[in-house]
Coordinates of C-alpha atoms in Angstrom, one line a residue:
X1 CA 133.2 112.4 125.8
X2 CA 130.3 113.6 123.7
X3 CA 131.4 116.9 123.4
X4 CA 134.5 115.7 121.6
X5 CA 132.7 113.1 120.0
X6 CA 130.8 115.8 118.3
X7 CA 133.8 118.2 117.7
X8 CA 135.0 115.2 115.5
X9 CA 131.9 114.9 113.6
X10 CA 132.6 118.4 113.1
X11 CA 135.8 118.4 111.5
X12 CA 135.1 116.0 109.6
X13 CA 131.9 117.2 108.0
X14 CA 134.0 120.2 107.2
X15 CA 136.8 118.6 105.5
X16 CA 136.7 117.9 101.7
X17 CA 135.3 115.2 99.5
X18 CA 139.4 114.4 98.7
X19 CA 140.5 115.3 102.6
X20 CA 137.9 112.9 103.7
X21 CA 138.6 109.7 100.8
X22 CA 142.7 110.7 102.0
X23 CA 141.7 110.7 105.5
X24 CA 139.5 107.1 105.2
X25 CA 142.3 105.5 103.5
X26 CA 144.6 106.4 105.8
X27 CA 142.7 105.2 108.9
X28 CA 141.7 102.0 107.3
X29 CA 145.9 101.0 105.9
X30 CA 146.6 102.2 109.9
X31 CA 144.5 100.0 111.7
X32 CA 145.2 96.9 109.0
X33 CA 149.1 97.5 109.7
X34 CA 148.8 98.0 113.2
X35 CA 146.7 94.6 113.0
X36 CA 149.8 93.3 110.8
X37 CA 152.3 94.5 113.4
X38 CA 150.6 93.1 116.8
X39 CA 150.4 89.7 115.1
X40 CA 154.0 89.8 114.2
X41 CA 154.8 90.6 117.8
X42 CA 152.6 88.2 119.1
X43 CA 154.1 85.3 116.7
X44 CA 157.5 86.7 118.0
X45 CA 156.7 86.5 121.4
X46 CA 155.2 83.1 121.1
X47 CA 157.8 81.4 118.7
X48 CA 160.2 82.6 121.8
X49 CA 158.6 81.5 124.7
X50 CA 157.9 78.0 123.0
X51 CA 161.5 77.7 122.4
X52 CA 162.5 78.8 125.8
X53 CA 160.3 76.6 127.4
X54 CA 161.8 73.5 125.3
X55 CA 165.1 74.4 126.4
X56 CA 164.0 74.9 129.8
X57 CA 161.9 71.3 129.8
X58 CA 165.0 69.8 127.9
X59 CA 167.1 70.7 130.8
X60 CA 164.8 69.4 133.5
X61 CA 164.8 66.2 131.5
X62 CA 168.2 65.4 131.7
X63 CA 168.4 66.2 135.0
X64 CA 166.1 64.5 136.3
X65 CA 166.9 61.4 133.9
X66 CA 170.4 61.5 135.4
X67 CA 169.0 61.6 139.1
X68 CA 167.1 58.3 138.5
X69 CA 169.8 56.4 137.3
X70 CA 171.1 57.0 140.8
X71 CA 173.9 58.9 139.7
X72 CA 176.0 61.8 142.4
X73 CA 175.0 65.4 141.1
X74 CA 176.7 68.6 142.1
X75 CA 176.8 71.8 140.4
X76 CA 179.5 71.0 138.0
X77 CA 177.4 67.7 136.3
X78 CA 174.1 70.2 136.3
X79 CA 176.4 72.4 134.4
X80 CA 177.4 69.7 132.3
X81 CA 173.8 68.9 131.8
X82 CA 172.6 71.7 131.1
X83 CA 175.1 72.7 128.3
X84 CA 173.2 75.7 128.1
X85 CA 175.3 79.4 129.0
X86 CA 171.7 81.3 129.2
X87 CA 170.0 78.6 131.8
X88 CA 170.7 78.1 135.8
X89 CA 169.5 75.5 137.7
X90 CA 168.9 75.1 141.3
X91 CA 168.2 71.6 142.9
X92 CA 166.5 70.5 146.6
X93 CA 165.5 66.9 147.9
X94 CA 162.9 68.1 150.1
X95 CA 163.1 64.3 152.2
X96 CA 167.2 64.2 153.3
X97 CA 167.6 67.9 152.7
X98 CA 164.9 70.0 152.5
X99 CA 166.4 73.6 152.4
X100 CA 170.0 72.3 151.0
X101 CA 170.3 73.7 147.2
X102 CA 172.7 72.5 144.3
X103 CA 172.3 74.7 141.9
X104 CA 174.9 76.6 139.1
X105 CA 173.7 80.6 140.1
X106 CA 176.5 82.6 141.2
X107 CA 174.1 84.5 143.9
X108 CA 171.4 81.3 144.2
X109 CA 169.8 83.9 147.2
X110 CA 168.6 86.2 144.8
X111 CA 166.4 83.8 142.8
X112 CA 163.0 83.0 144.4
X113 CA 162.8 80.2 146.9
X114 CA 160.6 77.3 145.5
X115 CA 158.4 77.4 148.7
X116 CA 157.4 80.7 147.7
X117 CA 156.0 80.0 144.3
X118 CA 152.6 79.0 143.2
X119 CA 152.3 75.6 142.4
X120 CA 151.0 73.2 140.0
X121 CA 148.8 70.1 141.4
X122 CA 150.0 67.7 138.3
X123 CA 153.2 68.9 136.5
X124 CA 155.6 71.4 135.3
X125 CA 154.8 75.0 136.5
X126 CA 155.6 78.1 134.9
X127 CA 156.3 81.6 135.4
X128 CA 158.6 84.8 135.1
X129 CA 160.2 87.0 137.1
X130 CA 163.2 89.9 137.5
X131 CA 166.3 89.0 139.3
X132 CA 168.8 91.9 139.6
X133 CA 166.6 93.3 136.5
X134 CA 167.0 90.7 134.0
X135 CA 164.0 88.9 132.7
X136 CA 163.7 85.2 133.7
X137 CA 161.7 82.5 132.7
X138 CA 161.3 79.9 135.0
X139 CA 159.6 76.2 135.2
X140 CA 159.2 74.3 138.5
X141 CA 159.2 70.5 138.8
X142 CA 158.8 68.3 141.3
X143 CA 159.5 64.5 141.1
X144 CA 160.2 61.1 143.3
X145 CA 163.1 58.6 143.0
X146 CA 164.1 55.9 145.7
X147 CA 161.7 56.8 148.4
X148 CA 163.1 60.7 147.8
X149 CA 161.1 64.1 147.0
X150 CA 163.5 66.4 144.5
X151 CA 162.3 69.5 143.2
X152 CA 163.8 71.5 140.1
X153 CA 164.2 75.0 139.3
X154 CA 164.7 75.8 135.9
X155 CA 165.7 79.6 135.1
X156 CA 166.5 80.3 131.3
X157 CA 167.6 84.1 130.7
X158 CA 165.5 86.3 128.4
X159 CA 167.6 89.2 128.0
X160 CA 168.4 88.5 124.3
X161 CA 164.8 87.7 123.2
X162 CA 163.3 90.8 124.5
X163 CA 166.3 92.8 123.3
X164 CA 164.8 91.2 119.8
X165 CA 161.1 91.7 120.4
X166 CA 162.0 95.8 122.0
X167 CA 164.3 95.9 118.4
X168 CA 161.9 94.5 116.3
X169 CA 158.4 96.9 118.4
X170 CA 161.2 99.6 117.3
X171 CA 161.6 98.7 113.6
X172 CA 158.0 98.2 113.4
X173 CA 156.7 101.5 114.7
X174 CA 159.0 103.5 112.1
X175 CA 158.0 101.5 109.9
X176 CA 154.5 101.9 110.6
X177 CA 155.5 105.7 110.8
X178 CA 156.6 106.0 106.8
X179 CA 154.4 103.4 106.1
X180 CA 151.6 105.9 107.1
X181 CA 152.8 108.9 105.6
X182 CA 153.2 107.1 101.9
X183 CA 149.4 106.0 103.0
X184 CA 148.7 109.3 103.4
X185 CA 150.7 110.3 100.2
X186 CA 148.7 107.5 98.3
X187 CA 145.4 109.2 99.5
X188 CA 146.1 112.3 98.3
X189 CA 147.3 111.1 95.0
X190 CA 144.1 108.4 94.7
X191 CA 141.8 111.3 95.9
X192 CA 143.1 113.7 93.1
X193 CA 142.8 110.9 90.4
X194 CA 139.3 110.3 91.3
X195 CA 138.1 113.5 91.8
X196 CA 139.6 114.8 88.9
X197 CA 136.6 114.2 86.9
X198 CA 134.5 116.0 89.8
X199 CA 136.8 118.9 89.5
X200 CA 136.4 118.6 85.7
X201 CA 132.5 119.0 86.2
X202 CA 133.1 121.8 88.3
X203 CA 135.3 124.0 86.3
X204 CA 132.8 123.4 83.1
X205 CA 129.8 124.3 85.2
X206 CA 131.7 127.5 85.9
X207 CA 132.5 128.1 82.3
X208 CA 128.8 127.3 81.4
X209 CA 126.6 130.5 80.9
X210 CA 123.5 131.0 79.4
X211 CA 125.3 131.6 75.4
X212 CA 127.8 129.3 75.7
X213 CA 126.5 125.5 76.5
X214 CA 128.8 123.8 74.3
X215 CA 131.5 122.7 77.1
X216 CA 131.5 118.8 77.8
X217 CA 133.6 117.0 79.8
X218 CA 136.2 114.1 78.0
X219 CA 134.3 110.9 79.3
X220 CA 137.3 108.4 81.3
X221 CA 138.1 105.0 80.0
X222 CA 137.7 103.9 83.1
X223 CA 134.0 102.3 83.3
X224 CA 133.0 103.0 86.6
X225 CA 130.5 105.6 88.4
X226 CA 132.3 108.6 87.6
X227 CA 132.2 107.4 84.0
X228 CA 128.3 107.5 84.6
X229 CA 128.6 110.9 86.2
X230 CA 130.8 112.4 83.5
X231 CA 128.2 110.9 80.5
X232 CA 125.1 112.0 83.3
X233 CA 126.8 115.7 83.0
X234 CA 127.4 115.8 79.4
X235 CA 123.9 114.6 78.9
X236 CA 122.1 117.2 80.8
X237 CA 124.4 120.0 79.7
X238 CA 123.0 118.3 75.7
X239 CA 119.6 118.5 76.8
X240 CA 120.0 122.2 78.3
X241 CA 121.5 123.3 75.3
X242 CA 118.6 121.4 73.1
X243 CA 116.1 123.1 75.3
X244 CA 117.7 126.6 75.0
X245 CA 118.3 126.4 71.4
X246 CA 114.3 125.5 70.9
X247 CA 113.4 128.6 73.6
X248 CA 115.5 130.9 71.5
X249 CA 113.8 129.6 68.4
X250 CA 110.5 129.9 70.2
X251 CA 111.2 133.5 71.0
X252 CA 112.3 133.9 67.5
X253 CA 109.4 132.5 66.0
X254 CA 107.0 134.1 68.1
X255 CA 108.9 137.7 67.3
X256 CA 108.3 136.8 63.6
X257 CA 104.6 135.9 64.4
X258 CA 103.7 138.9 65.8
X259 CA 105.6 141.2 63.6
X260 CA 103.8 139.9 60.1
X261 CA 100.4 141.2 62.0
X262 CA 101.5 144.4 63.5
X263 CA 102.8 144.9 60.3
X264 CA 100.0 144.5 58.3
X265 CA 97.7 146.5 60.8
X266 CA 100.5 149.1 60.7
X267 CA 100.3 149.1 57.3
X268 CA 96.8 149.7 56.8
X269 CA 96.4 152.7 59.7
X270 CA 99.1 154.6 57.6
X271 CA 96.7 153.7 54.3
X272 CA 93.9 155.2 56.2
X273 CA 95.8 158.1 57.5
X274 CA 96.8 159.4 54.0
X275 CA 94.0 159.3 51.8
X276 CA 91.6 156.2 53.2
X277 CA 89.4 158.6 55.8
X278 CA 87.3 159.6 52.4
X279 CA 87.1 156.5 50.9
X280 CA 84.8 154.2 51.5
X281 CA 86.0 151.3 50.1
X282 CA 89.4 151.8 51.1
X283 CA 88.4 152.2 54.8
X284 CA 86.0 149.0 55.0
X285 CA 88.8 147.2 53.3
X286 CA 91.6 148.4 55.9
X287 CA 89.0 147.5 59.0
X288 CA 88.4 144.4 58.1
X289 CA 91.7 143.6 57.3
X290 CA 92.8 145.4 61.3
X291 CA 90.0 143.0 62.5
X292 CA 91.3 140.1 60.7
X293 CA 94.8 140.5 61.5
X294 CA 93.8 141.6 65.4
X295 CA 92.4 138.3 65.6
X296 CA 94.8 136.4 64.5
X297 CA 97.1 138.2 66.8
X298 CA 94.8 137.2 69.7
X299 CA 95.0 134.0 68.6
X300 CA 98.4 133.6 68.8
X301 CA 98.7 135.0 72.1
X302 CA 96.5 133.2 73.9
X303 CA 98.1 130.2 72.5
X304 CA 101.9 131.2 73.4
X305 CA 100.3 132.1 76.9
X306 CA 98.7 128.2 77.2
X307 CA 102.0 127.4 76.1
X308 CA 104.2 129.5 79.0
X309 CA 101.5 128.5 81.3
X310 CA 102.2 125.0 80.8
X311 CA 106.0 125.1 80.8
X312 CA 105.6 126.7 84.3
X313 CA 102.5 124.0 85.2
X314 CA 99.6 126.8 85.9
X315 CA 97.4 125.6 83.2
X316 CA 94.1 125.0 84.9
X317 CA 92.1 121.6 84.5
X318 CA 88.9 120.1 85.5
X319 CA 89.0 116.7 85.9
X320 CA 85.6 114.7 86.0
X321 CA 83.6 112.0 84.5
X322 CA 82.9 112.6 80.8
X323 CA 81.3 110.3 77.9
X324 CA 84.1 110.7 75.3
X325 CA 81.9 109.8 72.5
X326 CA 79.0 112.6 73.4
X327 CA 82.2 114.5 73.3
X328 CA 83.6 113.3 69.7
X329 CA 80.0 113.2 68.3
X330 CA 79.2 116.5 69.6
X331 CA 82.3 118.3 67.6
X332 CA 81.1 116.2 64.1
X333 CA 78.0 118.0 64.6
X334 CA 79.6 121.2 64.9
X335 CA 81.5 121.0 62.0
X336 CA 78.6 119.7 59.6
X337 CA 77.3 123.2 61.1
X338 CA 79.8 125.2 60.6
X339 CA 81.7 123.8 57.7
X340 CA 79.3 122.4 55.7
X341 CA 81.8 121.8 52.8
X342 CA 83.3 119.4 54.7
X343 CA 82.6 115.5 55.0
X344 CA 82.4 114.1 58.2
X345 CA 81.7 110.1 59.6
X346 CA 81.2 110.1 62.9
X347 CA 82.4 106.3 64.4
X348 CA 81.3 104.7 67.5
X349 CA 82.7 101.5 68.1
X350 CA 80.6 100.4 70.9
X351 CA 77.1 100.3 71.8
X352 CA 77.4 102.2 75.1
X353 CA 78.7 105.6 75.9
X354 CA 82.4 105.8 76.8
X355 CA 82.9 107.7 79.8
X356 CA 86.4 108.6 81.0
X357 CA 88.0 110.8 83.5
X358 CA 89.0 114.1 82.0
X359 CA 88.9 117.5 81.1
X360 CA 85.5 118.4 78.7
X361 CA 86.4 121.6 77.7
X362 CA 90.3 120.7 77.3
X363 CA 89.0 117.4 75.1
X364 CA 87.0 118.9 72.8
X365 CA 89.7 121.4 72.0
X366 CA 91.8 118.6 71.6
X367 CA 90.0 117.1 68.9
X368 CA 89.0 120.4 67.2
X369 CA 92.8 121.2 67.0
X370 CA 93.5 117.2 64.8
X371 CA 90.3 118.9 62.8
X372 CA 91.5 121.7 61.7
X373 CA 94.6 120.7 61.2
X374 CA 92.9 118.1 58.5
X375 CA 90.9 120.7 57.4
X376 CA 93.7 122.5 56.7
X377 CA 95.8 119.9 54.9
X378 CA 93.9 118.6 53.0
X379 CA 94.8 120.0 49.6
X380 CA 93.2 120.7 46.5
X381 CA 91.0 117.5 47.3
X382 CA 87.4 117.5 49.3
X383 CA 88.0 117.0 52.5
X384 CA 86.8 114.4 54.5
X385 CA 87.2 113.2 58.1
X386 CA 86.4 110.3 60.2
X387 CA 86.0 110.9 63.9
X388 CA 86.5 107.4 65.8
X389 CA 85.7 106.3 68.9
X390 CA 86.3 103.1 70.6
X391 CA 88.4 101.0 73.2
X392 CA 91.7 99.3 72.2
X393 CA 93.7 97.0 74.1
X394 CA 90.9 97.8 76.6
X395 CA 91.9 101.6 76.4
X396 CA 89.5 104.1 75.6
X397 CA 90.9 106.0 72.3
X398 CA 89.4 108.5 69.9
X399 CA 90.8 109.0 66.3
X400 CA 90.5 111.8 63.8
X401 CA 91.6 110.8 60.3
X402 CA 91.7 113.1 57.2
X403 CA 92.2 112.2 53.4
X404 CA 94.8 115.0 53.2
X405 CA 98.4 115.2 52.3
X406 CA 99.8 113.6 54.3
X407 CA 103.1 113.8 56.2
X408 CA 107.1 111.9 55.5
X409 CA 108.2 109.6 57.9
X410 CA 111.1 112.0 58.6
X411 CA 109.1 114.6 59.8
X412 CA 106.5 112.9 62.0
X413 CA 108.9 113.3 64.8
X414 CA 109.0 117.4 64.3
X415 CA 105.4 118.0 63.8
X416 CA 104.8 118.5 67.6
X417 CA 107.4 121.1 68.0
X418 CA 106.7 124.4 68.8
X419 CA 105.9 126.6 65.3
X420 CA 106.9 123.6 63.1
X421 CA 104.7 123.6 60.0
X422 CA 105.0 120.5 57.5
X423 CA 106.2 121.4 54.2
X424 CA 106.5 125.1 55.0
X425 CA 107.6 126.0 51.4
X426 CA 105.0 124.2 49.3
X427 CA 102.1 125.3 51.7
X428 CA 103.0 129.2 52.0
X429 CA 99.4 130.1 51.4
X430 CA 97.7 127.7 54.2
X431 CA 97.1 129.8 57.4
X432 CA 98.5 128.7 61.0
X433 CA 101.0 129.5 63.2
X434 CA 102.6 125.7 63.8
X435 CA 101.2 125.9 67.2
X436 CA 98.0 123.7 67.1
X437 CA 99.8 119.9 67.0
X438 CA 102.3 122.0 70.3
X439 CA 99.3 122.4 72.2
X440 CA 97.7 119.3 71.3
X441 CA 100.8 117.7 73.1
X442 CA 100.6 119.6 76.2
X443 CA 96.9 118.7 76.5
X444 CA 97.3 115.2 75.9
X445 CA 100.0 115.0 78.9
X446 CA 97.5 117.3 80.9
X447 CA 94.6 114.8 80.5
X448 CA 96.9 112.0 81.1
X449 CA 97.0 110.6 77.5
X450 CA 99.1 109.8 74.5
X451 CA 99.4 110.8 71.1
X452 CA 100.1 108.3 68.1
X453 CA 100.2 109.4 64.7
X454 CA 100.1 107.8 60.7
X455 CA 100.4 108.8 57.9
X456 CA 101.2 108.2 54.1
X457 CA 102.2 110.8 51.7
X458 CA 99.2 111.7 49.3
X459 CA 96.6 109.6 51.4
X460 CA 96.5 111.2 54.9
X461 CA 96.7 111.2 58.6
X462 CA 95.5 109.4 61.8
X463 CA 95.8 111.0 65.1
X464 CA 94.6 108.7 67.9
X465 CA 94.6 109.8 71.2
X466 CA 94.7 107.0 74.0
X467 CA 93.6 107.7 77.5
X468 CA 95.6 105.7 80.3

């Protein structure tokens, strides 16, 4: 048994998603009209035994009604009586003549003897039986007039209402028959319509590659979960195709990065190489222009290697308890140091230190980056930042605010992306890659943080950076 149990599982694990929803269908419309059909019979059954037994009770009425009035009977009066071609009777008064039957049967020795039937205490039994192989129903009654016991036996013939209930079991199990295989039709035909989307899905995922992400699926009317799937598909196909556009822009912009350097550097060893070895000037310029320019280069790549490293989640961090504002006051004093051209304010809104769980290194390299990217910014005006610490809506947050030149609401949403730079056109000559505000972002999510910015044309920036 559990060996075919599990064969079953089997097959059925191995059908289809449409074999299965065809299969389902068809077992649940087989059991509901095989429910439908046994409670036909059954009403059938019952509708004919209730009438055969009125007939048969009608009968014994009459008969025994007439034998109280005191009235002769013989067969031909029972026959009378009965006026019934499907019933036979069969009549004993057990106290004058106890074996002594008047009954209407032809062969009254081939219906059962009422001595050998079982018996009701109080009233009417009932019963069937087979005489020469037609069904009988039968009802024995037993009954005292003038001092006398009689006893009836009713017998109505069945043959008719079982020839009905065998012709209607017929009628019903071919009907059950086509009924199942347009079930099973149905299934097929319901599985194809709703899978259709699913095979939809499946012959775009096939047709998607790597340079062609613009198949989508047409969304159905129908609101529903396929609906949801379809619009789920479409969406993550969008979002592929978003992300694969910005990679190839990435790799595109990177490319054009690093060529502008290797250029240069290229440039200046050719210099050298012709007529720079004897001069001097020529070859101090060309070396600090290779150094310059090598730099930079090594700039870039360790910054598009932070950036791969974090797309594939190996970036290293150090979380553990660190004052924020030590932090933040610590990088004001470093850049009265080192840029002493620069005005700073250094803003503590509390009295105590603010510690936080973090990274030290990765947040002071998170607020050097909003610094220079004021510093850079800023214009033809003196620069001036405000580094800010403090707690708000009982978060701890530090600020960096610069008197630059501010960024358009329309672009505030780009400023983040990979070697965006605000303003490119009018701001040729200001030095960066558009990779500082890109890593910023992936250091903020690393440390468990987010990023807010404002802004007004002309006036300046905020970053804040708020620690959850």
């Amino acid at each position: 048994m559990q060996k075919m149990k599990n064969k079953l599982i089997k097959i059925y694990n191995s059908m289809t998603i449409g074999r299965k929803i065809s299969f389902i269908y068809t077992c649940v419309f087989m059991v509901m009209i095989l429910i439908v059909s046994i409670i036909a019979l059954l009403n059938m059954w019952i509708s004919y035994t209730s009438m055969s037994k009125n007939e048969i009770n009608a009968a014994a009425d009459r008969i025994e009604e007439y034998i109280s009035e005191g009235k002769p009977i013989d067969k031909s009066t029972i026959e009378e009586l009965i006026d019934n071609p499907y019933i036979d009777a069969m009549i004993f008064n057990r106290s004058k003549m106890p074996n002594k039957n008047i009954g209407t049967m032809k062969n009254p020795e081939m219906f059962p003897h009422p001595d050998t039937l079982d018996k009701e205490k109080d009233g009417d039994s009932y019963g069937r039986n087979n005489v020469a192989n037609i069904p009988y129903m039968f009802m024995h009654r037993v009954f005292e007039y003038n001092g006398d016991t009689y006893e009836i036996l009713i017998f109505r013939k069945n043959t008719n209402e079982n020839k009905a209930l065998y012709l209607c079991l017929i009628i019903i199990v071919i009907t059950n028959a086509i009924s199942i295989l347009v079930a099973v039709l149905i299934g097929k035909y319901i599985s194809r319509k709703i899978l259709a989307p699913v095979r939809e899905i499946t012959l775009a995922a096939e047709s998607i590659s790597l340079y062609d992400l613009s198949q989508r699926i047409d969304v159905p009317e129908a609101k529903d979960e396929l609906q949801t799937l379809v619009i789920t598909f479409n969406d993550m196909i969008a979002r592929l195709q978003e992300n694969f556009n910005k990679e190839n822009r990435f790799i595109s912009d990177a490319s054009h990065e690093l060529k502008t350097p290797i250029a240069i550097i290229q440039g200046y060893v050719n210099m050298i190489d012709r007529w720079g070895k004897d001069d001097p000037e020529i070859l101090d310029e060309a070396i600090d222009s290779i150094k310059s320019e090598t730099e930079h280069m090594n700039k870039l790549i360790q910054q598009l290697l932070y950036l791969a490293r974090d797309t594939q989640g190996k970036n290293q961090i150090n979380i553990e308890k660190v004052s924020l504002s030590e932090v933040a006051e610590e990088v004001n004093r470093e850049i009265e140091l080192t840029k002493p051209d620069i005005a700073t304010t250094f803003e503590n809104e509390t009295d105590d230190a603010i510690v936080i769980e973090s990274d030290s290194h990765l947040l002071k390299q998170l607020i050097w980056i909003f610094v220079e990217n004021g510093i850079k910014y800023s214009g033809d005006k003196q620069c001036h930042l405000i580094i800010k610490v403090g707690y708000m809506n009982s978060q701890p947050y530090f600020s960096v605010t610069d008197n630059g030149i501010g960024i358009e609401k329309e672009a505030l949403d780009k400023i983040f992306d990979r070697f965006y730079r605000y303003d490119e056109s009018r701001n040729k000559k200001i030095e960066g890659n558009g990779l500082g505000l890109s890593i910023a972002k992936c250091i903020a999510k690393q440390i468990n943080a987010d990023i807010d910015v404002k802004s007004k044309v002309g006036e300046g920036s905020t970053f804040t950076v708020i620690f959850k």
